[in-house]
mmCIF file of C-alpha atoms in Angstrom:
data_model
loop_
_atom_site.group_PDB
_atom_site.id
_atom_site.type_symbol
_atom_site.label_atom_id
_atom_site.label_comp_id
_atom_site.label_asym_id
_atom_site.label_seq_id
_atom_site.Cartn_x
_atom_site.Cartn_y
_atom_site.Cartn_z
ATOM 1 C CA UNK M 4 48.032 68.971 -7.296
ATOM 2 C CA UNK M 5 49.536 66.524 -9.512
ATOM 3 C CA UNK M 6 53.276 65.648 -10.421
ATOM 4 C CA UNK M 7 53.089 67.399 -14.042
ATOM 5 C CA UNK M 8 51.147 70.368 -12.080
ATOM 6 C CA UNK M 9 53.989 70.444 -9.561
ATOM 7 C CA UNK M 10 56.597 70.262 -12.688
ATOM 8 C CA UNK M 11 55.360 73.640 -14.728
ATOM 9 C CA UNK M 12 55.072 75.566 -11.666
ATOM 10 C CA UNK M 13 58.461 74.686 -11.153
ATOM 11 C CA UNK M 14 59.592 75.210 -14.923
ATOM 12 C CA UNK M 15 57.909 79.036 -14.676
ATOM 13 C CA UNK M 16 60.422 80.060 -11.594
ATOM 14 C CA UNK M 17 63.305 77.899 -12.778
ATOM 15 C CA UNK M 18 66.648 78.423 -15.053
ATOM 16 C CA UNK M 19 67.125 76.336 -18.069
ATOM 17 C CA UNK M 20 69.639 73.744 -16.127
ATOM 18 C CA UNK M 21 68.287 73.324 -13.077
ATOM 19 C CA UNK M 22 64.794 72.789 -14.640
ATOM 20 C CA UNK M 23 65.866 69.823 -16.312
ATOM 21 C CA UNK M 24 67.757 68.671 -12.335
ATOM 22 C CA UNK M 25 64.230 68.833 -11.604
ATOM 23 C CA UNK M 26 62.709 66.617 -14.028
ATOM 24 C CA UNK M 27 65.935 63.863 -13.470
ATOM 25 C CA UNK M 28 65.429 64.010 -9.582
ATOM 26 C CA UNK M 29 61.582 63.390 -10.002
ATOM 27 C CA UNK M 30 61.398 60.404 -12.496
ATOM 28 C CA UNK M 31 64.462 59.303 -10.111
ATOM 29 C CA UNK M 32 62.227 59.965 -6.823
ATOM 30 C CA UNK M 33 59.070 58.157 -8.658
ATOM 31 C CA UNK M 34 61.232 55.187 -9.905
ATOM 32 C CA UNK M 35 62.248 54.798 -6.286
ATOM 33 C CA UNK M 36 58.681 55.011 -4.970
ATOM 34 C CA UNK M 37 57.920 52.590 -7.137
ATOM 35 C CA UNK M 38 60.734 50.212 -6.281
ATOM 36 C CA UNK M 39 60.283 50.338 -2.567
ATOM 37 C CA UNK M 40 56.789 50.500 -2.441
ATOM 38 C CA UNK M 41 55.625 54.101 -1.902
ATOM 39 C CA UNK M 42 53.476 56.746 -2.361
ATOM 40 C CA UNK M 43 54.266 58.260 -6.026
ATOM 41 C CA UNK M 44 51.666 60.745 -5.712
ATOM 42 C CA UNK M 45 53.541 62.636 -2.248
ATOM 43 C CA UNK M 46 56.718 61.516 -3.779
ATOM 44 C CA UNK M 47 56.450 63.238 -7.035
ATOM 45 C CA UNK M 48 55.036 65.939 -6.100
ATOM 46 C CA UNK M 49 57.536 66.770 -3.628
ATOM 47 C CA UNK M 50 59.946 66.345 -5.813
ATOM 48 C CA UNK M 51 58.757 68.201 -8.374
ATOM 49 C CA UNK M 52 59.167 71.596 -5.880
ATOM 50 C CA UNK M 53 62.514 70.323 -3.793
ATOM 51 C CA UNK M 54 64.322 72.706 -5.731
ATOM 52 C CA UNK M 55 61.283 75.563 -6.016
ATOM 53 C CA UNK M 56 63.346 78.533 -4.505
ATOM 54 C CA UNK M 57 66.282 77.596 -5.571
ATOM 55 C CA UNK M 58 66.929 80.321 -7.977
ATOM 56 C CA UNK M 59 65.716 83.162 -5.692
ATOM 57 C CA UNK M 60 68.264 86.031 -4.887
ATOM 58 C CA UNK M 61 70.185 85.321 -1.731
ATOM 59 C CA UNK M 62 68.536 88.451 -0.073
ATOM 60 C CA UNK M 63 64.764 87.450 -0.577
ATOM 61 C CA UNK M 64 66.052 83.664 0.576
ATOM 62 C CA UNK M 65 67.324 85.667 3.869
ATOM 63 C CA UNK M 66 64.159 87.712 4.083
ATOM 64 C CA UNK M 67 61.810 84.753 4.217
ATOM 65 C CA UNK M 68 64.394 83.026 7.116
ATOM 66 C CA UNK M 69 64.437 86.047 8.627
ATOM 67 C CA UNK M 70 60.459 86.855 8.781
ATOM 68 C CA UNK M 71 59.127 83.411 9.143
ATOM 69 C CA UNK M 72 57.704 82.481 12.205
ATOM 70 C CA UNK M 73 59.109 78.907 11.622
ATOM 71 C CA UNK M 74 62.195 79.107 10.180
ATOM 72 C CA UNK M 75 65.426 78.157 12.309
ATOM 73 C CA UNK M 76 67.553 81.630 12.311
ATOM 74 C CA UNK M 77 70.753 79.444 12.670
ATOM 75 C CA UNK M 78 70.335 78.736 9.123
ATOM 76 C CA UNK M 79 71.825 81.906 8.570
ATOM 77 C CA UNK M 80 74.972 81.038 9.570
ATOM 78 C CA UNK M 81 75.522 78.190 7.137
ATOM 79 C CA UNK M 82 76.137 78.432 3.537
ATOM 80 C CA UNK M 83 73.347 79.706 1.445
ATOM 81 C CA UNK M 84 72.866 76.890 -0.718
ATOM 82 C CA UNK M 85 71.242 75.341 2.520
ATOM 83 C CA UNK M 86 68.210 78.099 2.399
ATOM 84 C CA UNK M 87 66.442 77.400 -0.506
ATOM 85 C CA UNK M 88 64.535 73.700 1.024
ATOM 86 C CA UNK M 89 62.971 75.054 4.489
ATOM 87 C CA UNK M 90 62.343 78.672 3.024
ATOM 88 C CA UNK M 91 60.866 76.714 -0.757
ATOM 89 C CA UNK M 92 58.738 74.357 1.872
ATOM 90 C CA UNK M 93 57.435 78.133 2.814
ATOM 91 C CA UNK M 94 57.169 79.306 -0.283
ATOM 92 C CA UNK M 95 55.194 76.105 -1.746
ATOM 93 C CA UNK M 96 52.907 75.995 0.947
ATOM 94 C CA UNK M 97 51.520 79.323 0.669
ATOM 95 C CA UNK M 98 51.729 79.931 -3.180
ATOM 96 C CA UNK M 99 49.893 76.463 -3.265
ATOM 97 C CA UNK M 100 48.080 76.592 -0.145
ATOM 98 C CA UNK M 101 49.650 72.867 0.162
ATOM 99 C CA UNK M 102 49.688 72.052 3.945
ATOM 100 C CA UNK M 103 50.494 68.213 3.430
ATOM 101 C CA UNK M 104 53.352 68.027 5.957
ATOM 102 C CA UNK M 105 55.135 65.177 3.933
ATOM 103 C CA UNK M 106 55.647 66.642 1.007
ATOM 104 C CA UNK M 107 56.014 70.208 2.737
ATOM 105 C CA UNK M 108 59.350 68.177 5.226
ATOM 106 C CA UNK M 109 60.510 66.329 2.170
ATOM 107 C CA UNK M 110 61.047 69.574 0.180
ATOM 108 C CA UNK M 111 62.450 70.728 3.370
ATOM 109 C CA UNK M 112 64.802 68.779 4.535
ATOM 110 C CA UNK M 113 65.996 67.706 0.938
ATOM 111 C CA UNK M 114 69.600 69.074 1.171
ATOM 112 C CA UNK M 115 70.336 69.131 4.913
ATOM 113 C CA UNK M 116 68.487 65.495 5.514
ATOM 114 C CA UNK M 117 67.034 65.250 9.756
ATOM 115 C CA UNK M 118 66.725 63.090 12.503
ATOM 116 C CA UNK M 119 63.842 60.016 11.859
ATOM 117 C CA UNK M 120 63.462 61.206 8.075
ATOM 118 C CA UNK M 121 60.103 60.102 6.937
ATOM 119 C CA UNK M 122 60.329 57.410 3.671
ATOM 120 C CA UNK M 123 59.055 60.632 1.467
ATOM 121 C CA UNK M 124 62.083 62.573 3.111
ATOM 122 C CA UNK M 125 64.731 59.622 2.287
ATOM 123 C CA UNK M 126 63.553 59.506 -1.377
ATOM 124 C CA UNK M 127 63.484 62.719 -2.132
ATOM 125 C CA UNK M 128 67.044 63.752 -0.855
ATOM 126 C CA UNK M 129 68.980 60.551 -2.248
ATOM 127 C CA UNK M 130 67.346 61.169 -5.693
ATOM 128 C CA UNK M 131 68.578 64.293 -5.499
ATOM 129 C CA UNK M 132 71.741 63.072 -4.727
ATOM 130 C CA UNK M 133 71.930 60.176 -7.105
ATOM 131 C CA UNK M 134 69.942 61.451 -10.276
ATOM 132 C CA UNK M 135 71.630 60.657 -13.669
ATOM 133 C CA UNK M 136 72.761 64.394 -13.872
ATOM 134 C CA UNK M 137 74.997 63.671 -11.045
ATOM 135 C CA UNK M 138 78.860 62.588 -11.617
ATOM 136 C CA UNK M 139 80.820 62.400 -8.761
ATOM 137 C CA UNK M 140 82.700 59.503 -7.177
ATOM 138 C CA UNK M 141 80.594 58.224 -4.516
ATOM 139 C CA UNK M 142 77.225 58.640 -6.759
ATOM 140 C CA UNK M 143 77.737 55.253 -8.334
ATOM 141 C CA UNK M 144 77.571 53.212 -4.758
ATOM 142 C CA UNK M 145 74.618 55.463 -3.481
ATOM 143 C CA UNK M 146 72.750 54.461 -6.557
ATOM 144 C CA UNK M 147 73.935 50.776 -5.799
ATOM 145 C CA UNK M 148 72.218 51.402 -2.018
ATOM 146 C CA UNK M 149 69.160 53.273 -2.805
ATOM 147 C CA UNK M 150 67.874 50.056 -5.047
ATOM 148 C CA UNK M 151 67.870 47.691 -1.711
ATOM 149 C CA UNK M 152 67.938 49.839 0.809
ATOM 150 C CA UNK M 153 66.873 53.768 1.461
ATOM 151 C CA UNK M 154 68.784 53.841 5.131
ATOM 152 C CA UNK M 155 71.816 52.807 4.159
ATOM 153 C CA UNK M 156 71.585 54.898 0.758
ATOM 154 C CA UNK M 157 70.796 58.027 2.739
ATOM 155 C CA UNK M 158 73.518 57.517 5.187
ATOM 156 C CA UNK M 159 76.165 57.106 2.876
ATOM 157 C CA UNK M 160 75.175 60.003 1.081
ATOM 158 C CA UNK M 161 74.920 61.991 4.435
ATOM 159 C CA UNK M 162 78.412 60.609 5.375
ATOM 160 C CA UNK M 163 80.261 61.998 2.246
ATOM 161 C CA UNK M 164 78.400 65.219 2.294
ATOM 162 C CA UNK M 165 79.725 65.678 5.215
ATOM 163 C CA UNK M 166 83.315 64.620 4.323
ATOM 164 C CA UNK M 167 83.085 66.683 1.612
ATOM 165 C CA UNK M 168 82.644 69.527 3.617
ATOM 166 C CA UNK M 169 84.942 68.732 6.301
ATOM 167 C CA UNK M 170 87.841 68.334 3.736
ATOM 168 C CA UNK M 171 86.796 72.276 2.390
ATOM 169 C CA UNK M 172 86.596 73.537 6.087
ATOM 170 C CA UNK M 173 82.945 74.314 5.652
ATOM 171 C CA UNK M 174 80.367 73.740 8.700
ATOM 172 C CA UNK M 175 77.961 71.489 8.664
ATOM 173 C CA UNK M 176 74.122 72.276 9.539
ATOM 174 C CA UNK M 177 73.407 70.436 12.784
ATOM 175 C CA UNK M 178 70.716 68.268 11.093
ATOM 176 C CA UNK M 179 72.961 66.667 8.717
ATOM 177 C CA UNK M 180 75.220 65.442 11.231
ATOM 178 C CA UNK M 181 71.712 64.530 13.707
ATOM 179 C CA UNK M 182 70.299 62.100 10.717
ATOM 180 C CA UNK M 183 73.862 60.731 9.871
ATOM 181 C CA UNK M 184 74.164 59.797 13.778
ATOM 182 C CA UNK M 185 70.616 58.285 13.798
ATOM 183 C CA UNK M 186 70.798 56.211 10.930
ATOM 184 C CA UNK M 187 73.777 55.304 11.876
ATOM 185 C CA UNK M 188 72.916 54.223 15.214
ATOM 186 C CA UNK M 189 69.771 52.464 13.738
ATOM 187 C CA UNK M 190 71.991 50.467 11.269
ATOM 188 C CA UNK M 191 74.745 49.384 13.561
ATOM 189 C CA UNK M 192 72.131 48.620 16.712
#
């Protein structure tokens, strides 16, 4: 499969709006590939499907958590925004019959992030973050970071995810606040 390939499946399952997310967080995950070096192929690709299930109904979301072999169940006590990466990695690799394990964790662990993220994993979830769609406060500086340097890009963005939810009295999947501590302890050795 190739990035465009990866782009019209995800235009055929996709709204409108979040279609064009999709297009912004890819040429922002490939420009970053490029810029540090990577693999635009994985990268794109990846990218291309982060948001694949994202406009599923809640209950099939739930279903797939539910019946997957793989699939943490705690997930279903957290906010169901958080269900559409590990149950789209699912969803991708059978539809596709894509068992590339980079792309398949990237798509993943997009929204949540995870302890020792892969490169693939750090691109995709700060372009999602920073892609030109995106207008809040703190985007500006994490598009500052992720030019020089993906850790520190990633953490920040972890950091005021989590502040963000903190100050709305939401809980935070245990992964977020397991890659924030590990960058953060590889950063500040």
């Amino acid at each position: 499969m190739k990035t465009e390939q990866a782009l019209a499946h995800s235009k055929e399952v996709l709204n409108q709006k979040r279609y064009e997310h999709v297009e912004r967080v890819t040429e922002t995950a490939l420009r970053l590939a490029d810029l540090h070096g990577e693999n635009a192929s994985k990268i794109g690709i990846a990218a291309a499907l982060h948001d694949f299930s994202k406009d599923m109904d809640r209950d099939v979301l739930r279903s797939w958590i539910i019946n997957s072999g793989d699939l943490p169940k705690d997930l279903l006590h957290y906010h169901h925004e958080l269900w559409h990466g590990p149950v789209g990695s699912k969803v991708v690799e059978r539809m596709f019959l894509l068992n590339d394990p980079e792309i398949l964790d990237a798509i993943r662990y997009h929204t949540t992030g995870r302890i020792h993220m892969s490169t693939t994993d750090k691109i995709v979830f700060i372009a999602d973050y920073i892609e030109p769609g995106r207008t809040f406060e703190a985007v500006h500086e994490a598009r500052d970071l992720a030019q020089s340097d993906l850790d520190h890009a990633c953490r920040y963005a972890l950091k005021h995810s989590i502040d963000f939810l903190m100050n709305r009295k939401q809980p935070i999947y245990p992964d977020t606040f397991q890659a924030y501590n590990q960058l953060t302890q590889q950063i500040y050795k």
